[in-house]
């Protein structure tokens, strides 16, 4: 992996360092896609869809000891959503170790450079840990929506 940036977050007992890298290469995009699809199984993305998203959003992949453990998305404000959107995803086996906070804080710092009308996040309603994470950081629910053909809503939350 080239272009890795250590962010100084260690795993349990100080072993391992979390590295965050842009999802710019094929390997990183594949890892980003695998994490996204594991956490959001109702909106599985193809390789082409991830490549397209990487062209308009900031996508990052997080690695612990060379293993993908999380990913993030920062979407700039646009005509449909006037706020920047920050989404941090950590695989269940790696949660509650500070990795989500690292991705979230990196995304938030970038989102604040984009302007727009605040910051939002989006969490699948069945992801209770993700909703708790967002609420603990000051996000409040503003909308729920269901994609065509789905039954589980997405929850849009805005940073207060």
Short mmCIF file of C-alpha atoms in Angstrom, two decimals:
data_model
loop_
_atom_site.label_atom_id
_atom_site.label_comp_id
_atom_site.label_asym_id
_atom_site.label_seq_id
_atom_site.Cartn_x
_atom_site.Cartn_y
_atom_site.Cartn_z
CA UNK A 1 0.00 0.00 0.00
CA UNK A 2 1.51 3.27 -1.04
CA UNK A 3 0.52 6.68 0.23
CA UNK A 4 -0.53 5.37 3.63
CA UNK A 5 -0.91 7.85 6.43
CA UNK A 6 -0.53 6.60 9.99
CA UNK A 7 -2.92 8.36 12.29
CA UNK A 8 -1.47 7.15 15.57
CA UNK A 9 -4.42 5.11 16.74
CA UNK A 10 -3.37 1.83 18.27
CA UNK A 11 -5.42 -1.27 18.74
CA UNK A 12 -5.86 -3.11 22.05
CA UNK A 13 -2.72 -3.21 24.13
CA UNK A 14 -1.05 -0.71 21.83
CA UNK A 15 -0.61 -3.31 19.07
CA UNK A 16 -1.15 -2.15 15.55
CA UNK A 17 -1.59 1.28 14.08
CA UNK A 18 -4.54 2.47 12.08
CA UNK A 19 -3.55 3.68 8.63
CA UNK A 20 -5.88 5.75 6.47
CA UNK A 21 -5.43 6.09 2.73
CA UNK A 22 -7.50 7.59 -0.08
CA UNK A 23 -9.49 4.94 -1.91
CA UNK A 24 -7.82 5.95 -5.16
CA UNK A 25 -6.28 2.68 -6.32
CA UNK A 26 -8.02 -0.52 -7.36
CA UNK A 27 -7.10 -2.36 -4.13
CA UNK A 28 -8.28 0.45 -1.86
CA UNK A 29 -11.51 0.87 -3.81
CA UNK A 30 -12.13 -2.89 -3.60
CA UNK A 31 -11.53 -2.80 0.17
CA UNK A 32 -13.73 0.30 0.52
CA UNK A 33 -16.47 -1.49 -1.42
CA UNK A 34 -16.19 -4.63 0.74
CA UNK A 35 -16.53 -2.63 3.96
CA UNK A 36 -19.40 -0.52 2.60
CA UNK A 37 -21.30 -3.55 1.34
CA UNK A 38 -20.83 -5.42 4.63
CA UNK A 39 -22.23 -2.50 6.64
CA UNK A 40 -24.91 -1.44 4.13
CA UNK A 41 -26.15 -4.75 2.70
CA UNK A 42 -29.37 -3.15 1.45
CA UNK A 43 -27.45 -0.87 -0.94
CA UNK A 44 -24.66 -3.04 -2.31
CA UNK A 45 -22.39 -1.12 -4.68
CA UNK A 46 -20.66 -2.44 -7.79
CA UNK A 47 -17.05 -1.76 -8.71
CA UNK A 48 -18.21 0.77 -11.32
CA UNK A 49 -20.43 2.57 -8.80
CA UNK A 50 -17.53 2.89 -6.35
CA UNK A 51 -15.23 4.20 -9.08
CA UNK A 52 -17.88 6.79 -10.00
CA UNK A 53 -18.31 7.83 -6.36
CA UNK A 54 -14.55 8.16 -5.95
CA UNK A 55 -14.63 10.75 -8.74
CA UNK A 56 -17.07 13.04 -6.94
CA UNK A 57 -16.63 12.23 -3.23
CA UNK A 58 -13.69 11.80 -0.90
CA UNK A 59 -13.43 8.09 -0.11
CA UNK A 60 -10.90 6.79 2.41
CA UNK A 61 -10.03 3.29 3.56
CA UNK A 62 -8.73 2.40 7.04
CA UNK A 63 -6.31 -0.47 7.63
CA UNK A 64 -5.12 -2.10 10.84
CA UNK A 65 -2.05 -4.27 10.38
CA UNK A 66 -2.75 -4.33 6.64
CA UNK A 67 -6.36 -5.48 7.04
CA UNK A 68 -9.27 -3.27 5.95
CA UNK A 69 -11.35 -2.37 9.03
CA UNK A 70 -13.32 0.68 7.93
CA UNK A 71 -14.03 3.28 5.31
CA UNK A 72 -15.40 6.77 5.04
CA UNK A 73 -17.19 9.01 2.58
CA UNK A 74 -17.34 12.79 2.45
CA UNK A 75 -19.86 14.11 -0.05
CA UNK A 76 -19.67 17.80 -0.88
CA UNK A 77 -22.80 19.94 -0.77
CA UNK A 78 -24.78 19.91 -4.00
CA UNK A 79 -28.11 21.03 -5.42
CA UNK A 80 -29.92 18.15 -3.71
CA UNK A 81 -28.20 18.28 -0.32
CA UNK A 82 -26.90 21.72 0.73
CA UNK A 83 -24.92 20.21 3.64
CA UNK A 84 -21.70 18.25 3.39
CA UNK A 85 -22.20 14.60 4.29
CA UNK A 86 -19.72 12.65 6.43
CA UNK A 87 -20.08 8.89 6.82
CA UNK A 88 -17.67 6.72 8.82
CA UNK A 89 -18.06 2.92 8.70
CA UNK A 90 -16.19 0.41 10.86
CA UNK A 91 -16.64 -3.35 10.57
CA UNK A 92 -18.38 -4.77 13.68
CA UNK A 93 -15.35 -6.71 14.94
CA UNK A 94 -13.29 -3.51 15.09
CA UNK A 95 -15.77 -1.10 16.70
CA UNK A 96 -15.42 0.64 20.06
CA UNK A 97 -11.65 1.06 19.63
CA UNK A 98 -11.56 4.66 18.39
CA UNK A 99 -11.24 3.86 14.70
CA UNK A 100 -14.64 5.31 13.80
CA UNK A 101 -13.75 8.49 15.67
CA UNK A 102 -10.55 8.82 13.63
CA UNK A 103 -12.42 8.45 10.34
CA UNK A 104 -15.25 10.73 11.49
CA UNK A 105 -12.90 13.51 12.67
CA UNK A 106 -10.88 13.35 9.43
CA UNK A 107 -14.10 13.52 7.41
CA UNK A 108 -15.53 16.33 9.51
CA UNK A 109 -12.36 18.41 9.12
CA UNK A 110 -12.53 17.96 5.34
CA UNK A 111 -16.29 18.67 5.23
CA UNK A 112 -15.77 21.97 7.00
CA UNK A 113 -13.50 23.10 4.14
CA UNK A 114 -16.30 22.51 1.62
CA UNK A 115 -18.72 25.14 2.87
CA UNK A 116 -22.38 24.35 2.63
CA UNK A 117 -25.21 24.47 5.11
CA UNK A 118 -23.80 22.33 7.90
CA UNK A 119 -22.89 18.66 8.13
CA UNK A 120 -25.06 15.57 7.84
CA UNK A 121 -24.56 11.84 8.06
CA UNK A 122 -26.61 8.89 6.85
CA UNK A 123 -26.98 5.60 8.74
CA UNK A 124 -28.97 2.47 7.91
CA UNK A 125 -31.75 2.32 10.53
CA UNK A 126 -30.85 -1.27 11.47
CA UNK A 127 -27.30 -0.14 12.39
CA UNK A 128 -28.01 0.74 16.01
CA UNK A 129 -24.32 1.16 16.83
CA UNK A 130 -23.94 3.63 13.98
CA UNK A 131 -26.95 5.63 15.14
CA UNK A 132 -25.59 5.73 18.71
CA UNK A 133 -22.20 6.84 17.37
CA UNK A 134 -23.78 9.72 15.41
CA UNK A 135 -26.04 10.84 18.26
CA UNK A 136 -23.14 10.78 20.72
CA UNK A 137 -21.40 13.31 18.47
CA UNK A 138 -24.34 15.71 18.40
CA UNK A 139 -26.25 14.55 15.33
CA UNK A 140 -30.05 14.59 15.42
CA UNK A 141 -32.43 12.83 13.08
CA UNK A 142 -33.98 14.95 10.34
CA UNK A 143 -35.32 12.38 7.88
CA UNK A 144 -35.95 8.70 7.16
CA UNK A 145 -36.31 7.32 3.67
CA UNK A 146 -36.53 3.91 2.03
CA UNK A 147 -34.90 3.20 -1.31
CA UNK A 148 -37.12 1.60 -3.96
CA UNK A 149 -37.45 -2.12 -3.33
CA UNK A 150 -36.02 -1.90 0.21
CA UNK A 151 -37.74 -2.23 3.57
CA UNK A 152 -35.09 -0.84 5.93
CA UNK A 153 -34.92 2.96 5.99
CA UNK A 154 -31.86 5.15 5.92
CA UNK A 155 -31.70 7.83 8.62
CA UNK A 156 -30.34 11.28 7.78
CA UNK A 157 -28.95 13.09 10.80
CA UNK A 158 -27.70 16.69 11.05
CA UNK A 159 -24.92 17.93 13.26
CA UNK A 160 -26.37 20.36 15.80
#
